[in-house]
Amino acid sequence: MIPSPYPLEHELQMRYYGDDHPGIGGKLRTVPEDFVVEEIPKPFTGSGPFLICTVTRRSWEHQHAIQEIAKRLGISRKRIGWAGTKDRNAVATHYISLYKVEAEQVRALSFKDMTVEPVGQHQFSLSLGDLEGNRFSLLIRNCNRENLTSLPQIAETVQTGIPNYFGLQRFGAQKPVTHRVGSAILRGEYREAVEIYIGDPFPNEDEEVKAARAAFRETGDAREALHALPVRLGFERAMLDHLSKHDSDHKGALKVLAPKLLTMFVSAWQSYLFNAAISDRFDRGLPLHEPEAGDTLVYLNGRTDRATEKNLPTARQHIRRGRAMIAAFMPGGRSIPNPGPMEEYMLRLSENAGIGPDAFREAAKYLESAFDGSIRSIVLRTEILTEIEDDSARLTFTLPPGHYATSVCREFMKSDPISLV
């Protein structure tokens, strides 16, 4: 365990590495083909009103891809479901469900750098987490040749377990602000949420975009910002279009965004709290595999238990043998019974920001989606095949739903998080 030196990772509460070997550095995603991800679906029912399709896309942002598919089919986005979001700077294959759409309609579609293929029928719409996992084949280029010798040792650490942080893309790969937008929504500060999303410039953006964002932040002039921001920033422009017609209706401006995108803002705040709780454990000198009284344990069969002073030796033994992992409940609208140290820390951090359970319940009404909170292991572990290709490293592995490949890569690279996106 060593601390990260990067301010952005500290801002997102990803403050430690689980591995302490020298990083290989390098750059992930020099080209999209360096990041290949394939979704592993759960079995489909074989019949029903939902057409299941594979989507293989190169350099398409997830929400924009869904929006374009809906537009070409002439249907509402609400009729499209998916089990997981995939990165833009990648070659990604995943599944979507289309409500009452014929296979022939899909086969007639044609996109640049994206194919959509019907594969079967299903009784239900796909929803987030409704998959077995994801397969990854990743190439990290321009590595430190000397440190490439650490690959097997780092892979061994990952197999044992590393911090199960929510990765950078959970907070917005190019502009990591989703947790701040979510915090503002939860506090009912809709103007602030809009100003953060539209008005915050980011280092890697074009100067004209930075200037347009800064001007909107200063003046609040939606019409001028709509004129200045390029067409490719479709979400910002949709919000600005609403504000130009409905002055000061920031609550309504947020609602023009896709419902699932809006819910991701609030979920990002929960993710931020979870990352902070893991880092707090390290602050207190507590390893990932060392339970303390009050910790939740998750067993391989899904059963949960609570560590107590009395059963700590047994809990340690189960964890050591790989039978169980330490987990934590992320706060939400549902109260957490008998919160342990990690839950108490998250609740305190959220309440200090002015966000309690009632805020999640109010957000649930506004966004028409439940934010009850959920349980998540604090440990990510997987077997990794590593190969050295000249000055590059190839990593091949599989992860369960909701786990981040970039959380694996950062342990190998230990470099500026921007190099992962």
Coordinates of C-alpha atoms in Angstrom, one line a residue:
M1 CA 0.0 0.0 0.0
I2 CA 1.4 3.4 -1.1
P3 CA -0.3 6.8 -1.6
S4 CA -1.1 8.2 -5.0
P5 CA 0.8 11.5 -5.7
Y6 CA -1.9 12.7 -8.2
P7 CA -4.3 15.6 -7.1
L8 CA -7.1 14.3 -9.3
E9 CA -7.1 10.9 -7.7
H10 CA -7.1 12.6 -4.3
E11 CA -10.1 14.7 -5.4
L12 CA -11.9 11.5 -6.4
Q13 CA -10.8 9.8 -3.1
M14 CA -8.7 7.2 -4.9
R15 CA -5.8 8.1 -2.7
Y16 CA -3.9 4.8 -2.4
Y17 CA -2.5 1.9 -4.5
G18 CA -2.9 -1.6 -3.2
D19 CA 0.4 -2.6 -4.7
D20 CA 3.8 -1.2 -3.8
H21 CA 6.0 -2.2 -6.7
P22 CA 7.3 0.5 -9.1
G23 CA 4.8 1.4 -11.8
I24 CA 5.3 0.7 -15.4
G25 CA 4.0 4.1 -16.5
G26 CA 2.9 4.2 -20.2
K27 CA -0.3 5.2 -21.9
L28 CA -3.5 3.3 -22.1
R29 CA -5.7 3.9 -25.2
T30 CA -3.2 5.4 -27.6
V31 CA -5.7 4.1 -30.1
P32 CA -9.2 2.7 -29.4
E33 CA -8.0 -0.8 -30.3
D34 CA -5.7 -0.8 -27.2
F35 CA -8.8 -1.1 -25.0
V36 CA -11.0 -4.0 -26.1
V37 CA -14.0 -4.9 -23.9
E38 CA -16.6 -7.6 -24.4
E39 CA -19.7 -8.0 -22.3
I40 CA -20.6 -11.4 -20.9
P41 CA -24.4 -11.6 -20.9
K42 CA -26.7 -13.5 -18.7
P43 CA -28.9 -16.1 -20.6
F44 CA -31.8 -14.7 -22.5
T45 CA -35.3 -16.2 -22.4
G46 CA -35.5 -16.7 -26.2
S47 CA -38.9 -15.1 -26.5
G48 CA -40.7 -11.9 -25.5
P49 CA -41.3 -8.3 -26.7
F50 CA -37.6 -7.2 -26.3
L51 CA -35.2 -7.7 -29.2
I52 CA -31.7 -8.3 -27.9
C53 CA -28.8 -6.9 -30.0
T54 CA -25.1 -6.7 -29.8
V55 CA -23.6 -3.3 -30.3
T56 CA -19.9 -3.1 -31.3
R57 CA -18.6 0.4 -31.4
R58 CA -15.3 2.3 -31.8
S59 CA -14.9 5.7 -30.3
W60 CA -18.6 6.2 -29.5
E61 CA -19.6 7.7 -26.2
H62 CA -22.3 5.4 -24.7
Q63 CA -25.1 7.9 -24.3
H64 CA -24.5 9.3 -27.8
A65 CA -24.6 5.9 -29.3
I66 CA -27.9 5.1 -27.6
Q67 CA -29.3 8.4 -28.7
E68 CA -28.3 7.8 -32.3
I69 CA -29.7 4.3 -32.4
A70 CA -33.0 5.6 -31.0
K71 CA -33.0 8.4 -33.6
R72 CA -32.4 6.1 -36.5
L73 CA -35.1 3.7 -35.4
G74 CA -37.5 6.5 -34.7
I75 CA -38.2 5.4 -31.1
S76 CA -37.9 6.9 -27.7
R77 CA -34.7 6.3 -25.8
K78 CA -36.9 4.8 -23.0
R79 CA -37.4 1.8 -25.2
I80 CA -33.7 1.0 -25.1
G81 CA -32.2 -0.9 -22.2
W82 CA -28.6 -1.9 -21.4
A83 CA -26.8 -3.8 -18.8
G84 CA -23.6 -1.8 -18.6
T85 CA -22.0 1.4 -19.9
K86 CA -18.8 1.2 -21.9
D87 CA -15.9 3.6 -22.4
R88 CA -15.8 5.9 -25.5
N89 CA -12.1 5.5 -26.3
A90 CA -12.3 1.8 -26.8
V91 CA -13.6 -1.0 -29.1
A92 CA -16.6 -2.2 -27.0
T93 CA -19.1 -5.0 -27.6
H94 CA -22.2 -5.0 -25.4
Y95 CA -25.9 -5.8 -25.4
I96 CA -29.0 -3.7 -25.7
S97 CA -32.7 -4.5 -25.5
L98 CA -35.2 -2.8 -27.9
Y99 CA -38.9 -2.8 -27.0
K100 CA -41.1 -3.9 -29.8
V101 CA -38.6 -3.4 -32.6
E102 CA -38.2 -5.8 -35.5
A103 CA -34.9 -7.4 -36.4
E104 CA -35.3 -6.2 -40.0
Q105 CA -35.4 -2.6 -38.8
V106 CA -32.1 -3.1 -37.0
R107 CA -30.4 -4.9 -39.9
A108 CA -31.3 -1.9 -42.1
L109 CA -29.2 0.5 -39.8
S110 CA -25.8 1.7 -40.9
F111 CA -23.4 3.7 -38.8
K112 CA -19.8 4.8 -39.0
D113 CA -17.6 2.8 -36.5
M114 CA -20.6 1.0 -35.0
T115 CA -22.6 -2.2 -35.9
V116 CA -25.8 -3.3 -34.3
E117 CA -26.8 -7.0 -34.8
P118 CA -30.0 -8.8 -33.6
V119 CA -29.2 -11.9 -31.6
G120 CA -32.5 -13.0 -29.9
Q121 CA -35.6 -12.1 -27.9
H122 CA -36.0 -11.6 -24.2
Q123 CA -38.9 -11.3 -21.8
F124 CA -37.4 -8.3 -20.0
S125 CA -35.6 -5.0 -20.7
L126 CA -31.9 -5.1 -19.8
S127 CA -31.0 -3.0 -16.8
L128 CA -27.7 -1.9 -15.2
G129 CA -25.8 -4.8 -13.7
D130 CA -27.8 -7.4 -15.7
L131 CA -24.7 -9.2 -17.0
E132 CA -22.2 -11.8 -15.9
G133 CA -19.2 -9.6 -16.3
N134 CA -16.8 -8.2 -18.9
R135 CA -13.7 -9.5 -20.7
F136 CA -10.8 -7.1 -21.3
S137 CA -7.8 -7.1 -23.5
L138 CA -5.7 -4.0 -22.9
L139 CA -2.5 -2.7 -24.3
I140 CA -0.4 -0.1 -22.3
R141 CA 2.2 1.5 -24.6
N142 CA 5.5 3.3 -24.1
C143 CA 6.1 1.8 -20.7
N144 CA 9.2 2.1 -18.5
R145 CA 11.2 -0.9 -19.8
E146 CA 13.1 -1.4 -16.6
N147 CA 9.9 -1.5 -14.5
L148 CA 8.2 -4.0 -16.9
T149 CA 10.0 -6.7 -14.9
S150 CA 7.5 -5.9 -12.1
L151 CA 4.5 -7.2 -14.1
P152 CA 4.3 -10.7 -12.5
Q153 CA 4.5 -9.3 -9.0
I154 CA 1.8 -6.6 -9.6
A155 CA -0.4 -9.3 -11.2
E156 CA 0.0 -11.4 -8.1
T157 CA -1.1 -8.4 -5.9
V158 CA -4.2 -7.9 -8.1
Q159 CA -5.0 -11.6 -7.8
T160 CA -4.8 -11.3 -4.0
G161 CA -6.8 -8.1 -4.0
I162 CA -6.6 -4.3 -4.6
P163 CA -8.9 -1.4 -3.7
N164 CA -12.2 -1.8 -5.5
Y165 CA -12.4 1.9 -6.3
F166 CA -14.9 3.3 -8.7
G167 CA -12.6 4.4 -11.6
L168 CA -12.1 7.7 -13.1
Q169 CA -14.7 7.2 -15.9
R170 CA -17.4 6.8 -13.2
F171 CA -16.9 10.5 -12.5
G172 CA -16.5 11.5 -16.2
A173 CA -13.3 10.5 -18.0
Q174 CA -12.8 13.8 -19.8
K175 CA -14.5 16.0 -17.2
P176 CA -14.7 14.2 -13.8
V177 CA -17.5 16.2 -12.2
T178 CA -20.5 13.8 -12.0
H179 CA -20.2 13.5 -8.2
R180 CA -20.3 17.2 -7.8
V181 CA -23.3 17.5 -10.1
G182 CA -24.9 14.7 -8.0
S183 CA -24.1 16.5 -4.8
A184 CA -25.8 19.7 -6.0
I185 CA -28.9 17.8 -7.2
L186 CA -29.2 16.0 -3.8
R187 CA -29.0 19.4 -2.0
G188 CA -31.7 20.8 -4.3
E189 CA -29.2 23.3 -5.8
Y190 CA -30.2 22.8 -9.4
R191 CA -28.6 26.0 -10.7
E192 CA -25.3 24.9 -9.2
A193 CA -25.7 21.5 -10.8
V194 CA -26.2 23.1 -14.3
E195 CA -23.4 25.6 -13.8
I196 CA -20.9 22.8 -12.8
Y197 CA -21.9 20.6 -15.8
I198 CA -21.9 23.4 -18.4
G199 CA -19.7 26.0 -16.9
D200 CA -16.6 24.1 -15.6
P201 CA -13.7 24.2 -18.1
F202 CA -11.3 21.2 -18.2
P203 CA -7.6 21.2 -19.0
N204 CA -7.7 19.0 -22.1
E205 CA -10.5 20.9 -23.9
D206 CA -10.1 23.3 -26.8
E207 CA -9.6 26.9 -25.8
E208 CA -12.8 28.0 -27.4
V209 CA -14.7 25.5 -25.3
K210 CA -13.0 26.6 -22.2
A211 CA -13.8 30.2 -23.0
A212 CA -17.5 29.4 -23.7
R213 CA -17.8 27.5 -20.4
A214 CA -16.1 30.2 -18.4
A215 CA -18.4 32.9 -20.0
F216 CA -21.5 30.9 -19.1
R217 CA -20.3 30.5 -15.6
E218 CA -19.7 34.2 -15.3
T219 CA -22.8 35.6 -17.1
G220 CA -25.4 32.8 -17.1
D221 CA -26.2 33.8 -20.7
A222 CA -27.7 30.6 -22.1
R223 CA -28.2 32.0 -25.6
E224 CA -24.7 33.2 -25.9
A225 CA -23.3 29.9 -24.6
L226 CA -25.5 27.9 -27.0
H227 CA -24.0 29.9 -29.9
A228 CA -20.5 29.4 -28.6
L229 CA -20.4 25.7 -27.7
P230 CA -19.7 23.3 -30.6
V231 CA -22.4 21.0 -31.8
R232 CA -20.6 17.9 -30.5
L233 CA -21.4 18.9 -26.9
G234 CA -25.0 17.8 -27.3
F235 CA -26.0 17.4 -23.6
E236 CA -24.8 20.9 -22.7
R237 CA -26.5 22.3 -25.7
A238 CA -29.8 20.6 -24.9
M239 CA -29.7 22.1 -21.4
L240 CA -28.8 25.6 -22.8
D241 CA -31.6 25.3 -25.4
H242 CA -34.1 24.7 -22.5
L243 CA -32.7 27.7 -20.5
S244 CA -32.8 30.0 -23.5
K245 CA -36.6 29.3 -23.7
H246 CA -37.3 29.0 -20.0
D247 CA -35.1 31.4 -18.2
S248 CA -33.8 30.3 -14.7
D249 CA -35.6 26.9 -15.0
H250 CA -32.5 24.9 -14.0
K251 CA -34.5 22.1 -12.6
G252 CA -36.2 21.7 -16.0
A253 CA -32.9 22.0 -17.8
L254 CA -31.5 19.0 -16.0
K255 CA -34.6 17.0 -16.9
V256 CA -33.9 17.3 -20.6
L257 CA -31.0 14.9 -20.1
A258 CA -31.5 11.2 -20.5
P259 CA -33.0 9.7 -17.2
K260 CA -30.2 7.2 -16.9
L261 CA -27.6 9.9 -17.2
L262 CA -29.3 12.0 -14.5
T263 CA -29.4 9.0 -12.1
M264 CA -25.6 8.5 -12.7
F265 CA -25.0 11.9 -11.2
V266 CA -26.5 10.9 -7.9
S267 CA -24.9 7.5 -8.1
A268 CA -21.6 9.1 -8.6
W269 CA -21.9 10.8 -5.2
Q270 CA -22.5 7.4 -3.6
S271 CA -19.4 6.2 -5.5
Y272 CA -17.4 9.1 -4.2
L273 CA -18.4 8.2 -0.6
F274 CA -17.4 4.6 -1.1
N275 CA -14.0 5.5 -2.5
A276 CA -13.5 7.8 0.5
A277 CA -14.3 5.0 2.9
I278 CA -11.7 2.7 1.4
S279 CA -9.1 5.5 1.6
D280 CA -10.0 6.2 5.2
R281 CA -9.2 2.6 6.0
F282 CA -5.7 3.1 4.6
D283 CA -5.5 6.4 6.5
R284 CA -6.1 4.4 9.7
G285 CA -3.5 1.8 8.7
L286 CA -6.0 -0.9 8.1
P287 CA -5.3 -3.3 5.2
L288 CA -8.0 -4.4 2.8
H289 CA -8.0 -7.9 4.2
E290 CA -8.0 -7.1 7.9
P291 CA -11.5 -6.9 9.3
E292 CA -12.5 -4.8 12.2
A293 CA -15.6 -5.1 14.4
G294 CA -18.6 -3.9 12.6
D295 CA -17.4 -4.7 9.1
T296 CA -19.7 -6.5 6.7
L297 CA -18.4 -9.7 5.2
V298 CA -19.6 -11.0 1.8
Y299 CA -19.1 -14.8 1.1
L300 CA -18.7 -16.4 -2.3
N301 CA -22.3 -17.7 -2.2
G302 CA -23.6 -14.1 -1.7
R303 CA -24.3 -14.6 2.0
T304 CA -23.4 -11.6 4.3
D305 CA -22.4 -11.5 7.9
R306 CA -21.1 -9.0 10.4
A307 CA -17.7 -9.1 12.0
T308 CA -17.7 -8.8 15.8
E309 CA -15.1 -8.7 18.5
K310 CA -16.0 -12.3 19.2
N311 CA -15.8 -13.7 15.7
L312 CA -12.8 -11.6 14.4
P313 CA -10.4 -14.6 14.4
T314 CA -12.9 -16.7 12.3
A315 CA -13.5 -13.7 10.0
R316 CA -9.8 -13.3 9.4
Q317 CA -9.5 -17.0 8.5
H318 CA -12.4 -16.9 6.0
I319 CA -10.8 -13.8 4.3
R320 CA -7.3 -15.4 4.3
R321 CA -8.7 -18.5 2.6
G322 CA -10.6 -16.5 0.0
R323 CA -14.0 -17.5 1.2
A324 CA -15.1 -13.9 2.1
M325 CA -14.3 -10.3 1.4
I326 CA -15.0 -7.1 3.4
A327 CA -17.8 -5.0 2.0
A328 CA -19.7 -1.8 2.8
F329 CA -23.2 -0.4 2.3
M330 CA -23.2 2.8 0.3
P331 CA -25.6 5.4 1.8
G332 CA -28.9 6.1 0.1
G333 CA -32.6 6.7 0.9
R334 CA -32.8 3.5 2.9
S335 CA -31.5 3.6 6.5
I336 CA -28.5 1.4 7.2
P337 CA -29.2 -0.9 10.2
N338 CA -26.3 -1.0 12.7
P339 CA -23.8 0.8 10.5
G340 CA -20.2 -0.3 10.9
P341 CA -17.1 2.0 10.8
M342 CA -17.1 2.4 7.0
E343 CA -20.8 3.2 6.9
E344 CA -20.5 5.6 9.7
Y345 CA -17.7 7.4 7.9
M346 CA -19.7 7.7 4.7
L347 CA -22.8 8.9 6.5
R348 CA -20.8 11.5 8.4
L349 CA -19.1 12.7 5.2
S350 CA -22.4 13.0 3.3
E351 CA -24.1 14.7 6.2
N352 CA -21.3 17.2 6.5
A353 CA -22.0 18.0 2.8
G354 CA -25.6 18.6 3.7
I355 CA -26.9 15.3 2.3
G356 CA -28.9 12.9 4.4
P357 CA -31.3 10.0 3.6
D358 CA -34.1 12.5 3.0
A359 CA -32.1 14.1 0.2
F360 CA -31.8 10.7 -1.6
R361 CA -35.5 10.2 -1.2
E362 CA -36.3 13.6 -2.7
A363 CA -33.9 13.0 -5.6
A364 CA -35.6 9.7 -6.2
K365 CA -39.0 11.5 -6.6
Y366 CA -37.4 14.1 -8.9
L367 CA -35.5 11.6 -11.1
E368 CA -38.1 8.8 -10.7
S369 CA -35.4 6.3 -9.7
A370 CA -34.6 4.7 -6.4
F371 CA -31.3 5.5 -4.6
D372 CA -31.7 3.1 -1.7
G373 CA -27.9 2.4 -1.5
S374 CA -26.2 -0.9 -2.1
I375 CA -23.5 -3.2 -0.8
R376 CA -20.1 -3.5 -2.5
S377 CA -16.9 -5.3 -1.8
I378 CA -14.0 -3.1 -0.9
V379 CA -11.6 -5.6 -2.7
L380 CA -11.2 -6.2 -6.4
R381 CA -9.3 -9.4 -7.4
T382 CA -8.9 -11.3 -10.6
E383 CA -6.4 -13.5 -12.4
I384 CA -4.5 -11.6 -15.1
L385 CA -2.5 -12.8 -18.1
T386 CA 0.4 -10.4 -18.7
E387 CA 2.6 -10.2 -21.8
I388 CA 5.4 -7.9 -22.7
E389 CA 5.4 -6.7 -26.3
D390 CA 8.6 -4.6 -26.8
D391 CA 8.0 -1.5 -24.6
S392 CA 4.3 -2.3 -24.1
A393 CA 2.3 -4.5 -21.7
R394 CA -0.8 -6.5 -22.6
L395 CA -3.3 -7.3 -19.8
T396 CA -6.0 -9.9 -20.3
F397 CA -8.6 -10.4 -17.6
T398 CA -12.3 -10.7 -16.7
L399 CA -14.2 -8.6 -14.1
P400 CA -17.7 -8.8 -12.5
P401 CA -20.3 -6.1 -13.3
G402 CA -19.6 -2.7 -11.8
H403 CA -15.8 -3.3 -11.4
Y404 CA -13.4 -1.0 -13.3
A405 CA -10.6 -2.1 -15.6
T406 CA -8.9 1.2 -15.0
S407 CA -8.7 0.4 -11.3
V408 CA -6.6 -2.6 -12.4
C409 CA -4.5 -0.7 -14.8
R410 CA -3.7 2.1 -12.4
E411 CA -2.1 -0.5 -10.1
F412 CA 0.3 -1.5 -12.9
M413 CA 0.9 2.0 -14.3
K414 CA 0.9 4.2 -11.2
S415 CA 0.9 7.3 -13.5
D416 CA -1.2 10.4 -14.1
P417 CA -4.8 9.2 -14.2
I418 CA -5.3 11.2 -17.5
S419 CA -3.0 8.6 -19.1
L420 CA -5.7 6.0 -18.5
V421 CA -8.4 7.8 -20.5

